[in-house]
Coordinates of C-alpha atoms in Angstrom, one line a residue:
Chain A
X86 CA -1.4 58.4 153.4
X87 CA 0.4 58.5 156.8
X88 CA 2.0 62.5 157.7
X89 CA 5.1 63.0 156.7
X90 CA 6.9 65.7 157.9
X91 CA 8.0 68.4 154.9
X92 CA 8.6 71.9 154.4
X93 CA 5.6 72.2 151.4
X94 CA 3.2 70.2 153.5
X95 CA 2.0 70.7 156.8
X96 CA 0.9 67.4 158.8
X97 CA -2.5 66.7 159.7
X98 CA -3.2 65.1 163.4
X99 CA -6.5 64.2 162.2
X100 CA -7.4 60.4 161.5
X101 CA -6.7 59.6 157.6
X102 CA -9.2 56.7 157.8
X103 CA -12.6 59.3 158.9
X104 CA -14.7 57.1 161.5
X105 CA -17.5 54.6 160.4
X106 CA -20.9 53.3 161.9
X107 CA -19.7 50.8 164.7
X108 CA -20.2 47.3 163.3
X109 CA -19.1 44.0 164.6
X110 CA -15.1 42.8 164.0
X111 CA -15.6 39.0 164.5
X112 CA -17.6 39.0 161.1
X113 CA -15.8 38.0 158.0
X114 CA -16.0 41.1 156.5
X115 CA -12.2 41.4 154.5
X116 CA -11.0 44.4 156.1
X117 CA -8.0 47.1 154.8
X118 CA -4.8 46.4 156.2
X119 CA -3.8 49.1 158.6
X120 CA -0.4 48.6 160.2
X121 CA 1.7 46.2 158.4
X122 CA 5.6 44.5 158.7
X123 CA 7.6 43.3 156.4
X124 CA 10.9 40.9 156.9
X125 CA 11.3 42.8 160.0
X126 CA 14.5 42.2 162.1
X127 CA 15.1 44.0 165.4
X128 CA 18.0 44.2 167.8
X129 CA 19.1 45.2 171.3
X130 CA 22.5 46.2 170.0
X131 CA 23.9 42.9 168.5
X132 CA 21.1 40.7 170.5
X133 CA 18.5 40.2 167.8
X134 CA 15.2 40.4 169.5
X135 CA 13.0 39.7 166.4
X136 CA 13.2 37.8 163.0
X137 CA 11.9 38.0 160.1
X138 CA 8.3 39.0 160.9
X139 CA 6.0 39.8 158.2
X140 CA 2.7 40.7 159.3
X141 CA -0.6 42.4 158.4
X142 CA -3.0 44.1 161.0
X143 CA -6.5 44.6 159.8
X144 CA -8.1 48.0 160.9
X145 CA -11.0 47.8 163.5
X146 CA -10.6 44.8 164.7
X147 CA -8.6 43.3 167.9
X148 CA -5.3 41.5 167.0
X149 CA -3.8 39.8 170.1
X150 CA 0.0 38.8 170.7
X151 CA 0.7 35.3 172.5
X152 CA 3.9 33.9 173.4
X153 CA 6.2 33.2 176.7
X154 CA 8.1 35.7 178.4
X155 CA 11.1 37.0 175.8
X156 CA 9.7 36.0 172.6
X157 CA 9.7 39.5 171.3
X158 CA 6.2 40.3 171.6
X159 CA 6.2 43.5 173.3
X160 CA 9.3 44.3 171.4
X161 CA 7.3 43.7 168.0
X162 CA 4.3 46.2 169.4
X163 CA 6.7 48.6 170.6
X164 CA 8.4 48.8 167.3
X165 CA 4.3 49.7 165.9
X166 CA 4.8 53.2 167.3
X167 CA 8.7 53.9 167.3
X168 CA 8.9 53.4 171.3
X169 CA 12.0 51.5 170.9
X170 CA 13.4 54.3 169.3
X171 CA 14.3 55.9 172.7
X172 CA 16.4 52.4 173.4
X173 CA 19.5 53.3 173.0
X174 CA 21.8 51.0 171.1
X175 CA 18.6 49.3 169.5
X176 CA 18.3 49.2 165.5
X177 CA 15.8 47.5 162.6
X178 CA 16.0 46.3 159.6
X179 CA 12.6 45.4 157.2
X180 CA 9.2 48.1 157.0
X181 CA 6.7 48.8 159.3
X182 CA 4.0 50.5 157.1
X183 CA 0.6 52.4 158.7
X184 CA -1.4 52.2 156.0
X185 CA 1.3 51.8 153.1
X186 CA 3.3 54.9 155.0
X187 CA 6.7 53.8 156.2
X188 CA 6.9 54.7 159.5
X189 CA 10.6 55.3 159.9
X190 CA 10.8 57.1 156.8
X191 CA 13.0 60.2 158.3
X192 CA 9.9 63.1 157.1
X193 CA 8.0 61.1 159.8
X194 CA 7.1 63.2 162.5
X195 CA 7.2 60.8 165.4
X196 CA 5.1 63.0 167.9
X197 CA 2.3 61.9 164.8
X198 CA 2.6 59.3 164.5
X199 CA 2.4 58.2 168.4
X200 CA -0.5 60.7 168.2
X201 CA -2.5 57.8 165.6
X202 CA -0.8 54.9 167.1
X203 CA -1.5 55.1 170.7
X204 CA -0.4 53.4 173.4
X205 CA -1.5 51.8 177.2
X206 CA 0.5 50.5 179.3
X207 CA 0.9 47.5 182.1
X208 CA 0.6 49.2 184.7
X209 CA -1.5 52.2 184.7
X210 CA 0.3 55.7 184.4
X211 CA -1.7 58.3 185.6
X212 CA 0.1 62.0 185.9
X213 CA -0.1 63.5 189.0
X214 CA -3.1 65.9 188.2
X215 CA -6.8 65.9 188.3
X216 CA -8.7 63.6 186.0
X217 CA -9.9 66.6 183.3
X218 CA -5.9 67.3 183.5
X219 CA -5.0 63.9 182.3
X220 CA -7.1 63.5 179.7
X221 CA -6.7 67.0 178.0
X222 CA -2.8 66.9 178.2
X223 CA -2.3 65.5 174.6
X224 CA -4.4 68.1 173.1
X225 CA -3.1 70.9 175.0
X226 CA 0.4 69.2 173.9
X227 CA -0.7 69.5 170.4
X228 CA -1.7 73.0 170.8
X229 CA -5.1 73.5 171.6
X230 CA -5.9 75.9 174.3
X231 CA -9.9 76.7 174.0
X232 CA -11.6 75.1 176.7
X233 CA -14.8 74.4 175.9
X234 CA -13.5 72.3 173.3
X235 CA -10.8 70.7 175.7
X236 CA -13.5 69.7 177.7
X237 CA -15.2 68.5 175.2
X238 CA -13.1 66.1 174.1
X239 CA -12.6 64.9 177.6
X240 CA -15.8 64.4 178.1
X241 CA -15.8 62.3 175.0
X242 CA -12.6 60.5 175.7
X243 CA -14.0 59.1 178.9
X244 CA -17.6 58.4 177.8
X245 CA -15.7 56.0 175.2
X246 CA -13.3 54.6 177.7
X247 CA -16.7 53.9 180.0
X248 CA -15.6 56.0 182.9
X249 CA -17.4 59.0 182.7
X250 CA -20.3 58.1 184.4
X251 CA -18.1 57.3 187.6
X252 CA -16.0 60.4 187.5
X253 CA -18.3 63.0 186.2
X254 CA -18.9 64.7 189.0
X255 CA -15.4 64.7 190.2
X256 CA -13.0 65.8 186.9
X257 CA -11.1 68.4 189.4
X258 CA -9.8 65.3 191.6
X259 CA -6.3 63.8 191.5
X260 CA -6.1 60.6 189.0
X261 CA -4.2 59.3 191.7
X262 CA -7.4 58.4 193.8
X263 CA -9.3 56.3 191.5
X264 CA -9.0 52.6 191.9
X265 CA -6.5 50.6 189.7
X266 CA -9.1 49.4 187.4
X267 CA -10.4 53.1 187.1
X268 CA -6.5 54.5 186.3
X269 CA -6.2 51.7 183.4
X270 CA -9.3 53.3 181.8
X271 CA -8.0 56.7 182.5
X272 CA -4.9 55.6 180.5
X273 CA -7.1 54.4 177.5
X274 CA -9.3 57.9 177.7
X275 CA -6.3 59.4 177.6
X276 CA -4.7 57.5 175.0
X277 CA -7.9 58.2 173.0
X278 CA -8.1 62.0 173.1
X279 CA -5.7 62.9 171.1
X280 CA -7.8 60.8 168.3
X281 CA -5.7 57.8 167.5
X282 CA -6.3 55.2 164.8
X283 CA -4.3 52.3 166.4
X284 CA -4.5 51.6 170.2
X285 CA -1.3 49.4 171.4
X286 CA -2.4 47.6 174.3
X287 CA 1.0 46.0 176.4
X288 CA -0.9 43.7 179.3
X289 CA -3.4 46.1 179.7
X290 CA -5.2 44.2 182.8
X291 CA -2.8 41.9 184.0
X292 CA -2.8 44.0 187.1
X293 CA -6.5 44.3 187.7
X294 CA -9.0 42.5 189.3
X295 CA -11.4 40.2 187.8
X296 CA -14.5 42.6 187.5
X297 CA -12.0 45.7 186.2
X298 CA -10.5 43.1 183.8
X299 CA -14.1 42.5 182.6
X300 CA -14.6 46.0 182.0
X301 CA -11.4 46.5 180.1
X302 CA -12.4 43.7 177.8
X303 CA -15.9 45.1 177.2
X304 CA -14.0 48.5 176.4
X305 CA -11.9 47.1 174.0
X306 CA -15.0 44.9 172.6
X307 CA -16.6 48.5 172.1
X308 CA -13.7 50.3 170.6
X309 CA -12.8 47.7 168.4
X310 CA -16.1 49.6 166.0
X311 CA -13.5 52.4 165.4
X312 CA -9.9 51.4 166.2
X313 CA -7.4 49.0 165.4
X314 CA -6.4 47.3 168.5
X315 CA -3.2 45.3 169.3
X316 CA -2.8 43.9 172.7
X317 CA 0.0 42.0 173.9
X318 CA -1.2 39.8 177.0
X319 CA 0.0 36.4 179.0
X320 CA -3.5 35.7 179.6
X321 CA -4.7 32.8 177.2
X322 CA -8.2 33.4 178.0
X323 CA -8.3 36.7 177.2
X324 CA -6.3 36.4 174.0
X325 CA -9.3 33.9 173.3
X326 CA -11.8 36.2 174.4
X327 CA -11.1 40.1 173.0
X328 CA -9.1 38.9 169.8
X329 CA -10.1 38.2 166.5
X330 CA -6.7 37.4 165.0
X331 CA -4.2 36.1 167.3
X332 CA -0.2 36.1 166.4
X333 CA 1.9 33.6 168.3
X334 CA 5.3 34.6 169.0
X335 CA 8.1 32.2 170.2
X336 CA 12.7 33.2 170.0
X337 CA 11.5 36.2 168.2
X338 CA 9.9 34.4 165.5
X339 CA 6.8 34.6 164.4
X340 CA 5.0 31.3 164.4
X341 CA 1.4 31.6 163.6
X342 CA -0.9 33.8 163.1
X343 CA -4.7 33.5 162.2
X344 CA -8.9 33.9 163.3
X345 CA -8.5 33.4 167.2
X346 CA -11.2 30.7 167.0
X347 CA -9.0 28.5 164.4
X348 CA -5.7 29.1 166.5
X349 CA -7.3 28.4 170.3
X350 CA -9.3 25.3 168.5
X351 CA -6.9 23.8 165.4
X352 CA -3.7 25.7 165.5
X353 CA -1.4 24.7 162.7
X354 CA 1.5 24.8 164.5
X355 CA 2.9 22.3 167.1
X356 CA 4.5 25.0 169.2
X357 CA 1.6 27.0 168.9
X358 CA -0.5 23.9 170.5
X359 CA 2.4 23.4 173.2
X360 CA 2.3 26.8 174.0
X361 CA -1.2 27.3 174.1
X362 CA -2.0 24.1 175.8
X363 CA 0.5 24.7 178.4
X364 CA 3.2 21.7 177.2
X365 CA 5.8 24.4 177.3
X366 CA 6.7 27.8 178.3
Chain B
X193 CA -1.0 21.5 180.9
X194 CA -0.9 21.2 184.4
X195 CA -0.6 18.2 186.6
X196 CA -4.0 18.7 187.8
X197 CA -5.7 18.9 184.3
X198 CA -3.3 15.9 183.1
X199 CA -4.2 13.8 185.7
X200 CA -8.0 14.6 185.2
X201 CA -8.3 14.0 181.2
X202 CA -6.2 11.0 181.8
X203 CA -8.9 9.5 184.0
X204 CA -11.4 10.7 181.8
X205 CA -9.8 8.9 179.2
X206 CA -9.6 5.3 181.1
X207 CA -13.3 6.3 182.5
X208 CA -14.4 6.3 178.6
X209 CA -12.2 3.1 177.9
X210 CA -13.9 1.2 180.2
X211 CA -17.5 2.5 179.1
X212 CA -16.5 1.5 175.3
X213 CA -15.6 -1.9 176.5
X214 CA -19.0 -2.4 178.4
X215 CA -20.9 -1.0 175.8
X216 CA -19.4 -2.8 173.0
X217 CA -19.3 -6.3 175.0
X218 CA -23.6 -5.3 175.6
X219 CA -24.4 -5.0 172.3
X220 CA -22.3 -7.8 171.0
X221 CA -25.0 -9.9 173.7
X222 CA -27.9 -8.2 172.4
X223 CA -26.9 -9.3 168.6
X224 CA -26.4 -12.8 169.8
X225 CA -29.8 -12.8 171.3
X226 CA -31.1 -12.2 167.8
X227 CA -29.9 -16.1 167.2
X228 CA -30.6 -17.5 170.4
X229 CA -32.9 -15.5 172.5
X230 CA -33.0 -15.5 176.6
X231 CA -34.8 -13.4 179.1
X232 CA -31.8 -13.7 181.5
X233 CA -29.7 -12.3 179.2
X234 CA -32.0 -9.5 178.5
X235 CA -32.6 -8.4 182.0
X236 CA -28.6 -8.4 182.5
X237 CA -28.2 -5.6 180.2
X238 CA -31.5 -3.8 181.5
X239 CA -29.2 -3.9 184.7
X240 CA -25.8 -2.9 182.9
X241 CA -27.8 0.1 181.3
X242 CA -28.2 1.7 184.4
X243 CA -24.7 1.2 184.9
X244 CA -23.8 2.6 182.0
X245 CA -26.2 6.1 182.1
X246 CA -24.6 6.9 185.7
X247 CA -20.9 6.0 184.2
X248 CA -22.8 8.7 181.2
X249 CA -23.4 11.5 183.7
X250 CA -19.8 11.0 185.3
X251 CA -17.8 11.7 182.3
X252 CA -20.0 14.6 181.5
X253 CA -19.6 15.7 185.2
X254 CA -15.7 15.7 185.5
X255 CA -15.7 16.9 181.5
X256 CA -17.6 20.1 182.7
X257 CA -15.1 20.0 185.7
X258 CA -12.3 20.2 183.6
X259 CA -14.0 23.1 181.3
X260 CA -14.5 25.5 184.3
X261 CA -11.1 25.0 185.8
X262 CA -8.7 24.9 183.6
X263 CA -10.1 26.4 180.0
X264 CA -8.9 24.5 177.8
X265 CA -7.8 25.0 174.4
X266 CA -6.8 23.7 171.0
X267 CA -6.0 19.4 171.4
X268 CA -6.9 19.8 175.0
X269 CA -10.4 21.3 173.9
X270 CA -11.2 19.0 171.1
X271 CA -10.7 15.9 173.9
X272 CA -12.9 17.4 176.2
X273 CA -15.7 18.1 173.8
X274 CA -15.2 14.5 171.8
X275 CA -14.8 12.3 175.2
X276 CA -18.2 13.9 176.6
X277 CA -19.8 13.4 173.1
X278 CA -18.6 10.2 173.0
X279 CA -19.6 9.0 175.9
X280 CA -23.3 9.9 175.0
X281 CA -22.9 8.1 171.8
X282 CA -22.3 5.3 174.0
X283 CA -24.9 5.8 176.3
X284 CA -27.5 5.5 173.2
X285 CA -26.0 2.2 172.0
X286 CA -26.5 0.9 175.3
X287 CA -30.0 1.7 175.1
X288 CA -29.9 0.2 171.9
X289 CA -28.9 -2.7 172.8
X290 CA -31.9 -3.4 175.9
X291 CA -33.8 -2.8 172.6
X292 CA -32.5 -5.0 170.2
X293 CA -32.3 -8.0 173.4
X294 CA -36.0 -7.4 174.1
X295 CA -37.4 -7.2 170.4
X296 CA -35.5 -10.4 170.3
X297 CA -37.4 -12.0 173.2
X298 CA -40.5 -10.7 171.7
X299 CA -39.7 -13.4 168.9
X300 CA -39.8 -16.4 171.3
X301 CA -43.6 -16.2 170.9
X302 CA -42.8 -17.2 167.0
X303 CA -41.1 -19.4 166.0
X304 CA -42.2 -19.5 162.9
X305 CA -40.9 -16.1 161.9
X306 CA -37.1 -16.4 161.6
X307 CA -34.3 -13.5 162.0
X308 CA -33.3 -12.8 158.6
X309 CA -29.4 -13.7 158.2
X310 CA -29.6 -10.2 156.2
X311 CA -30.3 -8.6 159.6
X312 CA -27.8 -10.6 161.4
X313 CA -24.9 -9.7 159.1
X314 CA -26.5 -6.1 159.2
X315 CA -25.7 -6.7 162.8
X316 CA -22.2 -7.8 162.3
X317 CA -21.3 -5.0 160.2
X318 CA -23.0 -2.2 162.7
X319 CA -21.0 -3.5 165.8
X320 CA -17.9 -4.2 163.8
X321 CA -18.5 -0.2 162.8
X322 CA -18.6 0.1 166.2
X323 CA -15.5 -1.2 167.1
X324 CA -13.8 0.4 164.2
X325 CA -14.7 3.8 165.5
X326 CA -13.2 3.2 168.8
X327 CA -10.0 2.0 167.9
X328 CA -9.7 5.0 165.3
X329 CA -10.5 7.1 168.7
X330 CA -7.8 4.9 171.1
X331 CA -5.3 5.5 168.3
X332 CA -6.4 8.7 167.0
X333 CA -6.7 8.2 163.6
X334 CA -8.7 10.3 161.7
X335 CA -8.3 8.0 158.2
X336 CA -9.6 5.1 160.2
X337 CA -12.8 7.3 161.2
X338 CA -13.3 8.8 158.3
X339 CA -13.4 4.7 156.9
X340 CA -16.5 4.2 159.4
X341 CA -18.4 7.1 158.3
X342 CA -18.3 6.0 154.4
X343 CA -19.9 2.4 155.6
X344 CA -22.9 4.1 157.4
X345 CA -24.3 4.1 153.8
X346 CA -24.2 0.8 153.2
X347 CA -26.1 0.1 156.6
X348 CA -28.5 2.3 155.5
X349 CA -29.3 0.3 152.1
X350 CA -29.6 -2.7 153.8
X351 CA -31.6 -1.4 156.5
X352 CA -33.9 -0.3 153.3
X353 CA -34.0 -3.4 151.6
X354 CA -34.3 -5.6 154.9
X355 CA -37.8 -2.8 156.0
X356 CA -39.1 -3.4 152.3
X357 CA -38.5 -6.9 152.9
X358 CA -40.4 -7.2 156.3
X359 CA -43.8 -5.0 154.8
X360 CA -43.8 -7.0 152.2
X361 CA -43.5 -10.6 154.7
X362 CA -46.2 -8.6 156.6
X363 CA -48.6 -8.2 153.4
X364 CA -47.9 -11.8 152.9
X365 CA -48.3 -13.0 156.6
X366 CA -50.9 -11.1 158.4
X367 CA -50.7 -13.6 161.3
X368 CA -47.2 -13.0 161.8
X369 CA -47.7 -8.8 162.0
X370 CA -46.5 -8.8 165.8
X371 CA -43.6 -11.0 165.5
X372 CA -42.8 -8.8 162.2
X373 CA -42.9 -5.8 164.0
X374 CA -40.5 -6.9 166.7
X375 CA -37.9 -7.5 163.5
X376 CA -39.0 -4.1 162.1
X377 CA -37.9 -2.3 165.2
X378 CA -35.0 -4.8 165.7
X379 CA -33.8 -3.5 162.0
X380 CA -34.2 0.0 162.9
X381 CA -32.4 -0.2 166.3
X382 CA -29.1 -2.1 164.3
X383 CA -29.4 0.8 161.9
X384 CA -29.3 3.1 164.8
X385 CA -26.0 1.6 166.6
X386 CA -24.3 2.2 162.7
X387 CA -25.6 5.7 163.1
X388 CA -23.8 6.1 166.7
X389 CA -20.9 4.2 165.8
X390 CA -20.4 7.1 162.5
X391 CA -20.9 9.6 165.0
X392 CA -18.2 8.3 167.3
X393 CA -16.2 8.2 164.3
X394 CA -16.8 11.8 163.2
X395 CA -16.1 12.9 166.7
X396 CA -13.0 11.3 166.1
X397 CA -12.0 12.9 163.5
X398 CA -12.8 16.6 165.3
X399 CA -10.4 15.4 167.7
X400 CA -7.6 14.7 165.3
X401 CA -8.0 17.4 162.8
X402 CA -10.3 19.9 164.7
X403 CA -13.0 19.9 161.8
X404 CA -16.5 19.1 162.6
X405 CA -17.4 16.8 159.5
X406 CA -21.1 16.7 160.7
X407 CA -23.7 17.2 158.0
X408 CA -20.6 17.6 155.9
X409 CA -21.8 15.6 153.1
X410 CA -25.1 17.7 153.1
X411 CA -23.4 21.2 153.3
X412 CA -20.7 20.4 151.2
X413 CA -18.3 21.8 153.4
X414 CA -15.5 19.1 154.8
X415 CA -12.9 21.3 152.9
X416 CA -9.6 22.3 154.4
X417 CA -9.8 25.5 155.6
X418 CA -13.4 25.0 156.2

């Protein structure tokens, strides 16, 4: 059950789901539906940015969105975590359930639920403070203050985000002197300290390099054993590579969705094999 | 799909085009030699062989091109990976054909052993098979494929009944064992080019419906979905 904000209940930042034995998300395991939308309709005032979707997003495992530029696919992940609520003039229609738990039910507390549905952006957003800063400032947001468990989790955090073994040694440095590459993964370690359950992923190495791409694809290969993933990205190939559901998104509609393999090799769709073929868009 | 990639897969396509023309026009020679055998003949297709393995290791070349530069997916993908398996299919029934031309020459020694007309109309069948398969993959029709692969039975049964035939004939004539034997591998080599041709077709039908229908029949899987 997702927290809900009420005056007899107190909400709990903790993961619902408690985490399992990594294990391998291409496999054909069926998994539990984590995030799910249904007949969801979005709009930019009385511009209606998304139709209709309906879609299910199986926990630990990577589901990628496709589609050219405007076809609502950031829109649709924003919506996953309530960041379009700070759009003015913007307004849905339809459900968006985190494990059967409306998510715009009014109880919700939205700092929560951000808190389990995190998110990484573009381009890298490190604050201007020392690494140990960054990474500790959701939990010190949430309230904790002892240290020792602070750094703790920071350590933690950046040991899963694969960083910590080239920033150890320096945690009291700005964030603002690592290398692009190295501030992306500083945005997923802090994105997963404050213990998410969903990571929403928007581009997250279309400004990087080819090596720090790779390693940003191996990271979300590795977290994929304990989080649901969703990553919006104009990169074919690695929609191809990190995914193992991929949605297709074209006018705000959603077109296709199913196993990466099936949609990169036999998609069912024409304009899914336009778009992914390069015919159009 | 960029102009680049466009302009490469369409060459690859003509390149294959004109290897499934040679081919087939070789092994349409090699089956006529089975009535009226000539060493010229024979020696021209040793020649167009070579031809044919370097045309072979060209398609695969500017396939393997086209994988590492431009990744491609879905239809794209599935023309890649059928014209390079194609093209090896090809390859094999050129091969096939040397074969077939020199176990026919190997007959001029006896004329008292005749080609069966069983093994010429086994013949017939296995290149018109052949053809089949390529017009199913010029016009990309998967129902016309999926035709070829149901024949490759029937080849099969009469490449039984035609090997039953020769042990028996080789039971009955001793004298005539290597003149048999040259039909014996003959038989098997016509058997092989209906084998090629069905896997042509199957290829075909990956790159219409993106299913691989290999061993299908075996594992039971040619299912939608599957």
């Amino acid at each position: 059950m997702f927290p809900t904000m009420t005056a007899e209940k107190p909400i709990s930042l903790k993961p619902q789901v408690p985490l399992r034995e990594p294990s391998a998300a291409t496999d054909d395991v069926q998994r539990a539906i984590k995030l799910e939308t249904r007949h969801l309709d979005f709009y930019y005032g009385n511009n209606q940015a998304l139709h209709d979707i309906s879609l299910q997003i199986p926990e630990r495992s990577v589901t990628a969105f496709i589609g050219p530029s405007g076809c609502g696919k950031s829109t649709f992940l924003r919506t996953l975590n309530r960041m379009n609520d700070i759009i003015e003039g913007t307004r849905h229609t339809g459900d968006v359930l985190l494990e059967g738990t409306d998510i715009f039910d009014p109880r919700v507390d939205v700092v929560a639920l951000r808190k389990r549905v995190g998110m990484v952006f573009q381009k890298s957003t490190p604050f201007p403070k020392s690494i140990f800063d960054n990474i500790a400032y959701g939990p010190r947001v949430a309230g904790l203050k002892d240290l020792s468990r602070l750094t703790e989790i920071v350590e933690s955090s950046l040991k899963r985000a694969a960083l910590w073994d080239e920033v150890k040694d320096r945690m009291r440095d700005s964030a603002m002197a690592l290398s692009g590459g190295q501030q992306q993964r500083l945005c997923i370690a802090r994105a997963l300290a404050t213990e998410p359950d969903v990571l929403l992923m928007d581009e997250p190495a279309s400004a990087l390099d080819p090596a720090s791409t790779t390693r940003v694809e191996d990271l979300i290969f590795d977290l994929k054993s304990n989080y649901t993933i969703v990553i919006v990205t104009h990169n074919m190939q690695q929609a191809a590579r990190v995914s193992d559901r991929t949605a297709f998104f074209y006018q705000g509609h959603l077109v296709e969705v199913g196993p990466t393999q099936e949609l990169f090799t036999r998609p069912k769709e024409k304009q899914t094999e336009d778009y992914i073929t390069g015919r159009f868009g | 799909m960029s102009v680049h990639m466009q302009m490469d897969v369409s060459n690859l396509h003509k390149d294959l085009l004109a290897m499934c023309t040679q081919v087939e026009d070789m092994i349409h020679r090699a089956v006529d030699q089975l009535s009226e055998p000539n060493f010229e003949t024979s020696r021209q297709l040793v020649d167009e062989d070579n031809d044919i393995d370097r045309k072979d290791v060209e398609i695969e070349d500017a396939c393997l091109k086209v994988l590492a530069l431009y990744q491609p997916v879905a239809i794209d993908l599935r023309r890649i990976a059928a014209v390079m398996k194609i093209s090896g299919e090809l390859e094999r029934v050129a091969d096939l054909a040397v074969s077939i031309a020199e176990r026919a020459c190997g007959l001029l020694n006896s004329p008292q052993v005749q080609v069966p007309d069983e093994l010429k109309g086994m013949a017939q069948r296995a290149i018109g098979m052949l053809h089949r398969s390529i017009d199913a993959y010029v016009d990309l029709d998967s129902t016309a494929a999926r035709k070829v692969c149901l024949e490759d039975d029937e080849i099969d049964d009469l490449n039984r009944e035609l090997i039953e035939q020769l042990i028996r004939q080789m039971h009955k004539h001793p004298e005539q064992l290597d003149a048999l034997l040259h039909l014996f591998s003959a038989v098997r080599q016509v058997e092989r080019v209906a084998d090629h041709a069905t896997n042509i077709a199957e290829d075909v039908v990956y790159l219409v419906e993106g299913r691989i229908i290999r061993h299908a029949h075996k594992l039971n899987v040619d299912k939608p979905g599957s």
